[in-house]
Amino acid sequence: MGILEVSNVNKRFGGLQALGDVNLDIANGTVHAIIGPNGAGKSTLLNVLVGKLTPDTGTVMFNGTSVLGRKPYEINQLGISRVFQTPEIFSDLSVFENMLIPCFAKRDGAFRLHALESIAAEKQLIEKAEQMLAEVNMADKRHMIASSLSRGDKRRLEMAMCLVQEPKLLLLDEPTAGMARADTNNTIDLLNEIHDKRDITMVIIEHDMHVVFSLAKRITVLAQGTPLVEDTPENIKGHPKVKEAYLGEAAA
Amino acid sequence: MLGLSKKDTTFLLIVIFLTLATPILLQPFPENSALAQFNAGYPDLMQRFAIFGIFAIGFNILFGLTGYLSFGHAAFLGVGSYSVVWMYKLLSYNVLPGLILAVIVSGLFALLIGYISLRRSGIYFSILTLAFAQMSFNLAYSVLTPLTNGETGLQVYTDDPQVLVSEGSPLSPHFFGIVMNESAKIDVGGWQFTFSNGYYFCAIIAILVFYLSMRIFRSPFGVMLRAIKTNQTRMNYTGLNPRPYTLAAFVISGMYAGLAGALLAAMDPLAGAERMQWTASGEVVLMTILGGAGTLMGPVLGAGFIKYFENIFSKINDNILHTWFSALPDGLEDAVVFVLHPFIGKGWHLTLGLLFMLVVIFLPGGLMEGGTRIWNAITGKNRKKKQDADHHPKPSAHVN
């Protein structure tokens, strides 16, 4: 039994069947990639997983708990974090303040009024935040305003913000979209390092085959809202159906 | 000290000093000089500086930190005033029960309005708060006459119960015997300084709530509010529900407004519905933006600036202008006065509007940004150094 089980999920937008009978079983501790051509329903599936969309039918179970009908912040509290296609960070805040907020959320839950306490008194959280910043090599940028970071650093910061909460499942929506090759490779290394170091399951949605084949342990190919095949990267590479639906198209 | 960093403590001490010395600082011109009319050191105006300063500090906690622009904060001002006058009517002229009641009632009122309005953000939130404030105004003006005495305004009558009043207690607002409208006038050379009980009462409360807002700005809660302003999506996906945070900010700023309204009634035992009108709500928005939204000191400066204009500029009339320009030839004198006429007296709003436009266009950070720029120009802190830090971060070893 996997950490995340998606069964019989259907989602319709008007006349468009965005997701049709999606069944997924994501094993604990794996790196699972979901690939597919544009419009295959990858983002819709991700939005269902994080509670942004409610499917018409089907169930999504995380660690034995249903995520359907829960708000995004409740789903995060279950242990699911999400990295966005364009980094979603607190751009007016300093890098360090960006790191503090997930630390507070992890400790205090959805709301606690700390209106008169001082930040400097939270020694444990500060230490935790600084350790995480050091782990992603951003300790020297802690006083910079997040909006002035480079694109790669913003991504790095966003991942650090997710990881400091020690999620069980990390969802990544095209983590390398719009990055230069060097930045992409850095991100791949970072993700591999993260996965090696901690007990975490990753689900990656990605266009870039280079990224997918350097990270994923298992791949699901989605086409027109339905999973076509699910297999190991080696088998996916040579699969005729996949070539036809996706890789062939990319090669042409 | 007091849970603040060293820099903040210094800042607070400066603010305390300036506030306490206001009756002297705002009286720079000798009594009989031509410029004496620009003196602002009389109790009524200084009380307004302090009271509207409190109003703006509270508004800034909501608008400056979370970015939620409320157009209905005058409703809380009015609620505060009515609470105080009711305490006068029922108990006595001691302001303390009124102040406490005002803060509680305006807090509850803010909880109700905030709970509903904060379901929306952006312009919809502003319109909802505006609608609530106008409803409150109209209720106070006509519907709830037994409670608010309608257009006459609520005031104390001789047949009111005033159960705590005994022989010899003061017949105007006081704080355990310290009568608000009493003051000591001191003449030094040509200058006259007025030290009024009312002003110092407002000033001490203003300092306390300024300190409180400083603590809020520097607290984890303050960081959360700034995070909400920047990115609510990330907030949600970090496991935080933005709604209780914004609601808490709304209630806190409503309580500040209620306190300011209470102090208005503590200085002058009257409460009228016009205090809740939308123009009053708009005024606090102007104060905050003019001074610098999101800065600690800005809203206070903005409040002082606007109140100064309202009281000083509006008093200049054509006769005064004629005396100023009497050195010019007759025809030219009349022409200059004719040109300046729309900007003075009743036209002070025009001058204020132009200044507001200039500030918003050239100093988006308000008067505080202007102050910082002048300070940097004087101390020669050149921008180059700062740019270097932003654009050329120290190279780090790229391990991965």
XYZ file of C-alpha atoms in Angstrom:
652
model
C 0.000 0.000 0.000
C 1.407 3.363 -1.017
C 1.560 6.694 0.756
C -0.761 8.290 -1.795
C -3.588 6.420 -3.453
C -5.677 7.957 -6.180
C -8.600 5.810 -7.273
C -11.162 6.359 -10.027
C -10.738 10.113 -10.110
C -12.817 11.893 -12.761
C -12.922 15.616 -13.378
C -14.898 17.403 -16.038
C -14.723 21.083 -17.045
C -17.884 21.627 -19.061
C -17.539 19.363 -22.075
C -13.882 18.583 -21.457
C -12.929 15.413 -19.640
C -9.800 16.683 -17.872
C -9.255 13.520 -15.832
C -10.792 10.166 -16.685
C -10.545 7.205 -14.318
C -7.167 8.069 -12.910
C -5.724 5.401 -10.652
C -2.344 5.939 -9.068
C -0.550 4.223 -6.254
C 2.544 6.059 -5.137
C 4.901 4.008 -3.012
C 6.387 5.433 0.158
C 9.848 6.912 -0.325
C 9.895 6.850 -4.104
C 10.348 9.578 -6.697
C 7.388 9.325 -9.004
C 7.186 11.392 -12.177
C 4.007 12.173 -14.047
C 4.627 13.099 -17.639
C 2.434 13.731 -20.616
C 1.885 16.124 -23.507
C 0.282 19.546 -23.010
C -3.316 19.275 -21.891
C -2.889 15.741 -20.622
C -4.311 16.704 -17.228
C -1.079 16.805 -15.209
C -1.792 20.123 -13.543
C -5.426 19.230 -12.917
C -4.266 16.066 -11.166
C -1.837 18.061 -9.027
C -4.544 20.559 -8.108
C -6.756 17.686 -6.993
C -3.951 16.357 -4.800
C -3.489 19.673 -2.981
C -7.164 20.405 -2.462
C -7.447 23.253 -4.948
C -9.902 21.255 -7.081
C -12.449 18.677 -5.974
C -12.896 15.791 -8.394
C -16.370 14.769 -9.628
C -15.862 11.185 -8.509
C -13.163 9.073 -6.902
C -11.027 9.201 -3.795
C -7.565 10.464 -2.912
C -6.101 8.916 0.212
C -2.891 10.148 1.828
C -1.547 7.848 4.548
C -5.039 6.461 5.038
C -6.719 9.922 5.271
C -8.867 11.378 2.528
C -7.595 14.735 1.257
C -10.775 15.574 -0.635
C -12.788 18.543 0.609
C -9.894 19.839 2.690
C -8.453 23.325 2.358
C -4.881 23.681 1.035
C -3.589 24.665 4.495
C -5.195 21.590 6.046
C -3.592 19.368 3.431
C -0.234 20.945 4.145
C -0.699 20.129 7.820
C -1.199 16.477 6.887
C 2.345 16.522 5.514
C 2.044 17.461 1.837
C 4.095 20.361 0.507
C 4.026 21.835 -2.958
C 6.593 23.567 -5.146
C 5.057 25.695 -7.878
C 5.924 26.163 -11.517
C 6.830 29.798 -10.816
C 8.328 29.974 -7.327
C 5.749 31.145 -4.801
C 7.699 32.886 -2.075
C 7.090 35.926 0.127
C 8.918 38.286 -2.180
C 8.754 41.423 0.020
C 10.253 39.601 2.984
C 13.876 38.762 3.610
C 15.140 35.264 2.866
C 15.376 34.558 6.562
C 11.810 35.712 7.262
C 10.671 33.513 4.411
C 12.221 30.567 6.217
C 10.736 31.478 9.591
C 7.135 31.383 8.436
C 7.016 27.658 7.585
C 8.793 26.969 10.879
C 6.058 28.780 12.791
C 3.362 27.024 10.754
C 4.884 23.628 11.503
C 5.020 24.290 15.219
C 1.801 26.229 15.786
C -0.667 24.966 13.184
C -3.005 27.104 11.129
C -3.236 30.063 13.519
C -1.680 31.324 16.703
C -1.509 34.932 17.807
C 2.066 35.868 18.701
C 1.395 39.583 18.713
C 3.731 40.599 21.509
C 6.482 38.009 21.439
C 9.791 38.858 19.888
C 11.222 36.870 17.011
C 14.682 36.809 18.548
C 13.327 34.739 21.458
C 12.478 31.797 19.159
C 15.979 30.350 19.281
C 15.027 26.813 18.237
C 13.116 27.929 15.176
C 15.856 30.335 14.159
C 18.405 27.561 14.399
C 16.195 25.252 12.353
C 15.698 27.897 9.678
C 19.404 28.651 9.485
C 20.344 24.985 9.216
C 17.961 24.576 6.305
C 19.316 27.691 4.589
C 22.831 26.345 4.968
C 21.740 23.028 3.495
C 20.600 24.721 0.286
C 23.705 26.957 0.255
C 21.871 30.184 0.877
C 23.132 31.066 4.339
C 25.007 34.106 3.024
C 21.859 35.493 1.425
C 19.729 35.475 4.532
C 19.298 39.256 4.711
C 18.454 39.728 1.043
C 14.908 40.595 0.057
C 13.491 37.520 -1.654
C 12.379 39.396 -4.781
C 15.997 40.307 -5.558
C 17.114 36.664 -5.730
C 17.929 34.959 -9.014
C 15.392 32.559 -10.416
C 17.418 29.541 -9.352
C 17.780 30.908 -5.823
C 14.061 31.605 -5.596
C 13.412 27.970 -6.471
C 15.972 26.861 -3.931
C 14.360 29.050 -1.280
C 10.929 27.685 -2.069
C 12.184 24.125 -1.717
C 13.910 24.992 1.547
C 10.647 26.482 2.814
C 8.860 23.238 1.967
C 11.553 20.970 3.372
C 11.949 22.763 6.685
C 8.443 21.551 7.471
C 9.637 17.959 7.035
C 6.800 16.944 4.746
C 6.145 13.286 3.996
C 5.200 14.068 0.412
C 6.665 16.795 -1.778
C 4.800 17.709 -4.946
C 6.836 19.475 -7.599
C 5.167 21.211 -10.522
C 7.778 21.564 -13.291
C 10.560 22.492 -10.872
C 12.975 23.395 -13.656
C 10.632 25.284 -15.989
C 12.342 28.278 -17.560
C 15.745 27.496 -16.074
C 19.087 27.538 -17.822
C 20.790 24.150 -18.254
C 23.260 24.787 -15.440
C 20.488 25.771 -13.046
C 18.484 22.739 -14.120
C 21.401 20.444 -13.323
C 21.879 22.149 -9.972
C 18.226 21.580 -9.179
C 18.446 17.913 -10.173
C 21.448 17.448 -7.893
C 19.684 19.279 -5.096
C 16.585 17.122 -5.415
C 18.613 13.907 -5.515
C 20.530 15.026 -2.451
C 17.298 15.878 -0.620
C 15.822 12.514 -1.463
C 18.923 10.637 -0.350
C 19.135 12.490 2.948
C 15.586 12.177 4.224
C 12.585 9.948 4.237
C 10.481 11.761 1.695
C 8.262 10.834 -1.218
C 8.331 13.064 -4.273
C 5.834 13.445 -7.069
C 7.210 15.407 -10.000
C 5.308 16.809 -12.922
C 7.749 17.650 -15.648
C 8.153 18.346 -19.330
C 11.894 18.049 -19.508
C 12.805 14.393 -20.191
C 16.370 14.962 -19.035
C 15.044 15.932 -15.600
C 12.542 13.089 -15.485
C 15.048 10.373 -16.360
C 17.662 11.714 -13.935
C 15.276 11.776 -10.997
C 12.342 9.409 -11.276
C 12.249 5.865 -9.965
C 8.812 5.365 -11.506
C 6.993 7.157 -14.267
C 3.322 7.481 -15.132
C 2.468 8.683 -18.597
C -0.751 10.633 -18.792
C -2.534 11.253 -22.072
C -5.910 12.933 -22.453
C -6.613 12.681 -18.761
C -5.990 8.936 -18.459
C -2.850 7.090 -17.353
C -1.402 5.319 -20.366
C 1.369 3.319 -18.721
C 3.187 3.186 -15.443
C 6.651 1.695 -15.326
C 10.334 2.197 -14.529
C 12.254 4.844 -16.522
C 14.142 2.145 -18.501
C 10.948 0.515 -19.677
C 9.214 3.823 -20.392
C 12.022 4.916 -22.718
C 11.384 2.019 -25.050
C 7.625 1.758 -24.711
C 5.950 2.036 -28.146
C 2.731 3.590 -26.803
C 4.673 6.290 -24.992
C 6.791 7.026 -28.020
C 3.647 7.474 -30.016
C 1.847 9.675 -27.485
C 4.652 11.751 -26.169
C 8.255 11.167 -27.035
C 7.548 10.754 -30.709
C 5.790 14.051 -30.705
C 8.681 15.706 -28.900
C 11.218 14.225 -31.316
C 9.249 15.450 -34.325
C 14.815 47.097 26.838
C 11.060 46.407 27.006
C 11.410 43.590 24.529
C 12.775 45.874 21.817
C 16.083 45.901 20.012
C 18.577 48.634 20.827
C 17.748 50.589 17.688
C 14.022 50.437 18.385
C 14.516 51.499 22.003
C 16.408 54.596 20.857
C 13.669 55.306 18.357
C 10.992 54.931 21.023
C 12.859 57.255 23.374
C 13.085 59.897 20.639
C 9.357 59.546 19.977
C 8.582 59.877 23.700
C 10.735 62.975 23.960
C 9.166 64.609 20.880
C 5.660 63.810 22.080
C 6.214 65.209 25.546
C 7.954 68.316 24.223
C 5.308 69.013 21.597
C 3.784 72.038 23.400
C 7.205 73.711 23.168
C 8.295 72.422 19.750
C 5.101 73.478 17.999
C 5.380 77.027 19.340
C 8.456 78.232 17.420
C 7.307 81.813 16.801
C 6.955 84.522 19.473
C 3.416 85.458 20.397
C 3.365 88.898 18.771
C 5.283 88.100 15.586
C 3.632 87.947 12.186
C 4.302 84.230 12.012
C 2.516 83.444 15.265
C -0.453 82.196 13.318
C 1.644 79.217 12.199
C 2.133 78.137 15.782
C 0.313 74.907 16.478
C 0.986 74.578 20.158
C -2.515 75.111 21.443
C -4.257 72.268 23.302
C -7.120 71.624 20.927
C -4.860 71.074 17.937
C -2.211 69.102 19.807
C -4.904 66.783 21.152
C -6.008 66.204 17.597
C -2.451 65.365 16.570
C -2.257 62.729 19.282
C -5.757 61.327 18.759
C -5.582 61.089 14.989
C -2.062 59.773 15.380
C -3.525 56.873 17.381
C -6.227 56.384 14.745
C -3.615 56.253 11.970
C -1.244 53.962 13.902
C -4.097 51.475 14.275
C -5.162 51.804 10.669
C -1.587 51.148 9.623
C -1.570 47.802 11.435
C -4.285 46.677 9.045
C -3.435 48.559 5.861
C 0.311 48.902 6.179
C 0.979 45.313 7.184
C -1.695 43.211 5.477
C -2.512 45.520 2.567
C -6.259 45.290 3.247
C -7.601 48.793 2.573
C -10.557 49.531 4.823
C -12.780 52.462 3.937
C -14.896 52.080 7.030
C -12.707 52.760 10.013
C -14.604 55.901 10.989
C -17.422 53.637 12.170
C -15.195 52.463 15.036
C -14.251 56.058 15.801
C -17.933 56.867 16.226
C -18.619 53.766 18.316
C -15.800 54.788 20.641
C -17.188 58.286 21.082
C -20.724 57.096 21.775
C -19.472 54.588 24.357
C -17.652 57.269 26.291
C -20.564 59.710 26.289
C -22.870 56.940 27.492
C -20.542 56.262 30.384
C -20.645 59.976 31.220
C -24.425 59.867 31.191
C -24.742 56.731 33.273
C -21.781 56.883 35.647
C -19.780 60.078 35.878
C -17.390 62.337 34.001
C -14.440 60.064 34.783
C -13.117 58.987 31.356
C -11.655 55.630 32.414
C -14.827 53.455 32.271
C -15.662 55.047 28.923
C -12.233 54.330 27.437
C -12.401 50.693 28.516
C -15.934 50.253 27.222
C -15.043 51.992 23.940
C -12.154 49.630 23.251
C -14.273 46.562 24.050
C -17.309 47.670 22.039
C -15.307 48.760 19.003
C -13.380 45.485 19.168
C -16.613 43.479 19.099
C -17.981 45.679 16.329
C -14.772 45.174 14.332
C -15.025 41.425 14.886
C -18.492 41.415 13.315
C -17.644 43.668 10.359
C -14.276 42.032 9.814
C -15.685 38.530 9.932
C -18.022 39.354 7.045
C -15.838 41.760 5.034
C -12.690 39.625 5.126
C -14.386 36.936 3.072
C -13.336 39.104 0.142
C -10.086 40.876 -0.599
C -8.980 43.825 -2.702
C -11.576 46.313 -3.882
C -14.469 44.110 -2.731
C -13.191 44.226 0.819
C -12.906 48.027 0.630
C -16.454 48.354 -0.683
C -17.836 46.036 2.011
C -16.215 48.034 4.792
C -17.434 51.265 3.199
C -20.954 49.879 3.066
C -20.821 48.868 6.726
C -19.533 52.280 7.763
C -22.256 54.076 5.826
C -24.859 51.780 7.353
C -23.498 52.586 10.799
C -23.561 56.292 9.985
C -27.173 56.183 8.854
C -28.211 54.060 11.817
C -26.598 56.541 14.161
C -28.042 59.498 12.282
C -31.657 58.470 12.131
C -32.645 54.936 13.106
C -30.970 54.450 16.449
C -31.960 57.870 17.789
C -32.667 56.615 21.350
C -29.069 55.414 21.503
C -27.319 58.178 19.575
C -29.639 61.182 19.830
C -29.661 61.466 16.030
C -28.440 64.609 14.341
C -28.198 66.627 17.555
C -25.485 64.305 18.762
C -25.172 62.579 22.095
C -24.412 64.795 25.087
C -24.833 64.851 28.822
C -27.983 66.455 30.236
C -28.634 67.523 33.808
C -31.324 64.894 34.293
C -29.000 62.013 33.350
C -28.484 59.435 36.122
C -24.679 59.894 36.554
C -24.842 57.527 39.530
C -21.208 57.980 40.565
C -21.318 61.765 40.684
C -20.993 63.169 44.200
C -20.756 66.693 45.601
C -17.745 68.498 44.273
C -16.790 66.158 41.441
C -15.718 67.982 38.283
C -18.431 68.889 35.777
C -16.372 68.120 32.722
C -14.343 65.056 31.619
C -11.583 64.187 34.071
C -9.293 61.317 34.956
C -9.588 60.756 38.723
C -9.789 64.469 39.321
C -7.347 65.600 36.631
C -9.647 67.804 34.562
C -9.000 67.497 30.837
C -9.649 71.057 29.774
C -7.437 72.644 32.398
C -4.045 73.850 31.374
C -1.063 75.802 32.608
C 0.145 78.725 30.526
C 3.791 79.672 30.891
C 5.274 82.818 29.383
C 8.938 82.755 28.480
C 10.185 85.894 26.783
C 7.824 86.547 23.902
C 6.678 82.931 23.787
C 3.659 81.435 25.431
C 3.532 77.696 26.064
C 0.345 75.899 27.019
C 0.657 72.631 28.928
C -2.765 71.079 28.949
C -3.908 68.069 30.977
C -5.927 66.829 28.026
C -2.954 66.851 25.685
C -0.718 64.999 28.109
C -3.424 62.436 28.760
C -3.743 61.784 25.001
C 0.020 61.892 24.527
C 0.726 59.269 27.184
C -1.911 56.961 25.714
C -0.485 57.623 22.245
C 2.989 56.651 23.425
C 1.646 53.454 24.973
C -0.198 52.401 21.837
C 2.762 53.391 19.672
C 4.923 51.080 21.767
C 2.285 48.376 21.352
C 2.265 48.782 17.583
C 6.060 48.617 17.589
C 5.890 45.284 19.384
C 3.289 44.044 16.899
C 5.422 45.134 13.936
C 8.429 43.223 15.261
C 6.523 40.123 16.420
C 5.999 36.838 14.561
C 2.411 38.018 14.077
C 3.718 41.113 12.277
C 5.810 38.969 9.949
C 2.754 36.802 9.225
C 0.747 39.893 8.315
C 3.451 41.088 5.936
C 3.557 37.602 4.450
C -0.189 37.811 3.813
C 0.307 41.083 1.962
C 2.958 39.489 -0.236
C 1.644 36.051 -1.101
C -1.522 34.426 0.180
C -1.048 31.375 -2.023
C 2.218 30.453 -0.351
C 0.650 31.220 3.001
C -2.065 28.639 2.342
C 0.372 26.041 1.053
C 2.543 26.569 4.124
C -0.270 25.322 6.319
C -1.440 28.725 7.530
C -4.965 30.047 7.295
C -4.706 33.761 6.410
C -8.242 34.596 7.584
C -7.732 34.555 11.398
C -4.578 36.618 10.994
C -6.290 39.301 8.934
C -9.273 39.237 11.279
C -6.999 39.731 14.284
C -5.324 42.666 12.535
C -8.730 44.123 11.679
C -9.960 43.841 15.263
C -6.769 45.354 16.668
C -6.974 48.302 14.296
C -10.688 48.677 15.080
C -9.819 48.878 18.780
C -7.227 51.574 18.072
C -9.890 53.518 16.167
C -12.347 53.030 19.023
C -9.753 54.346 21.469
C -9.153 57.393 19.264
C -12.896 58.057 19.110
C -13.112 57.654 22.870
C -10.367 60.226 23.367
C -12.197 62.667 21.096
C -15.155 62.409 23.450
C -12.848 62.567 26.456
C -11.577 65.948 25.315
C -14.979 67.280 24.372
C -18.009 65.433 25.863
C -19.955 65.154 22.613
C -20.517 62.404 20.076
C -22.104 63.058 16.711
C -22.948 60.826 13.792
C -20.825 62.894 11.394
C -17.762 61.358 13.024
C -18.694 58.106 11.260
C -19.097 59.594 7.808
C -17.090 58.194 4.921
C -15.013 61.359 4.641
C -13.583 60.563 8.077
C -12.725 57.053 6.886
C -11.081 58.517 3.812
C -9.078 60.933 5.918
C -7.276 58.179 7.817
C -6.411 56.500 4.510
C -4.891 59.801 3.347
C -2.968 60.178 6.602
C -1.488 56.714 6.366
C -0.502 56.959 2.711
C 0.769 60.531 3.021
C 2.988 59.600 5.949
C 4.079 56.241 4.573
C 2.027 53.053 4.870
C 3.785 50.187 6.580
C 6.250 52.393 8.446
C 6.004 52.903 12.179
C 6.218 56.670 12.327
C 4.705 57.573 8.948
C 1.004 57.484 9.850
C 1.601 59.738 12.861
C 3.399 62.260 10.660
C 0.614 62.038 8.089
C -2.003 62.636 10.758
C -0.111 65.638 12.111
C 0.415 67.030 8.627
C -3.254 66.846 7.659
C -4.531 68.185 10.971
C -2.038 71.044 10.788
C -3.279 71.987 7.332
C -6.880 71.680 8.383
C -6.429 74.028 11.319
C -3.712 76.439 10.231
C -4.004 76.789 6.459
C -7.741 77.105 6.660
C -7.362 80.189 8.856
C -5.403 82.232 6.348
C -7.743 84.657 4.607
C -7.427 87.324 1.918
C -6.674 90.039 4.461
C -3.686 88.134 5.750
C -2.478 87.568 2.197
C -2.779 91.306 1.505
C -0.578 92.109 4.477
C 2.020 89.552 3.328
C 2.250 90.962 -0.168
C 1.737 94.626 0.729
C 5.261 95.411 -0.473
C 4.238 94.623 -4.054
C 2.690 97.287 -6.349
C -1.089 97.462 -5.958
C -2.077 95.755 -9.207
C 0.443 92.967 -8.758
C -0.578 92.491 -5.130
C -4.191 91.976 -6.101
C -3.164 89.558 -8.839
C -1.056 87.440 -6.485
C -3.813 87.348 -3.892
C -6.311 86.428 -6.591
C -4.136 83.500 -7.711
C -3.502 82.254 -4.182
C -7.068 82.723 -3.019
C -8.405 79.279 -4.039
C -5.605 77.526 -2.118
C -6.191 79.070 1.290
C -8.998 79.435 3.765
C -11.803 77.147 2.760
C -9.668 76.031 -0.179
C -7.128 74.247 1.993
C -8.421 70.936 0.638
C -7.107 71.986 -2.766
C -3.616 72.549 -1.398
C -3.766 69.290 0.506
C -4.956 67.447 -2.605
C -2.068 68.826 -4.664
C 0.433 67.906 -1.974
C -1.055 64.434 -1.719
C -0.691 63.971 -5.479
C 2.922 65.149 -5.374
C 3.719 62.757 -2.533
C 2.056 59.770 -4.174
C 3.737 60.424 -7.528
C 7.232 61.361 -6.379
C 7.455 59.705 -2.965
C 5.419 56.486 -3.057
C 6.771 55.688 0.393
C 5.193 58.864 1.786
C 6.810 61.513 3.958
C 8.944 58.816 5.570
C 10.581 58.070 2.232
C 11.187 61.803 1.753
C 12.769 61.960 5.183
C 14.984 58.960 4.475
C 16.140 60.456 1.175
C 17.006 63.785 2.777
C 18.790 61.973 5.611
C 20.813 59.913 3.145
C 21.691 63.017 1.145
C 22.891 64.826 4.288
C 24.855 61.962 5.808
C 26.276 61.079 2.398
C 25.248 57.451 2.598
C 25.635 56.801 -1.088
C 23.418 54.419 -2.873
C 26.297 52.687 -4.592
C 27.142 50.682 -1.521
C 23.595 49.424 -1.230
C 23.392 48.532 -4.905
C 26.511 46.462 -4.623
C 24.982 44.384 -1.877
C 21.833 43.781 -3.886
C 23.259 43.037 -7.272
C 26.588 41.526 -6.501
C 26.082 39.144 -3.636
C 29.236 37.610 -2.272
C 30.083 34.687 -4.541
C 29.323 31.427 -2.814
C 30.934 28.110 -3.441
C 28.655 26.156 -5.777
C 28.886 22.705 -4.359
C 25.910 21.250 -6.123
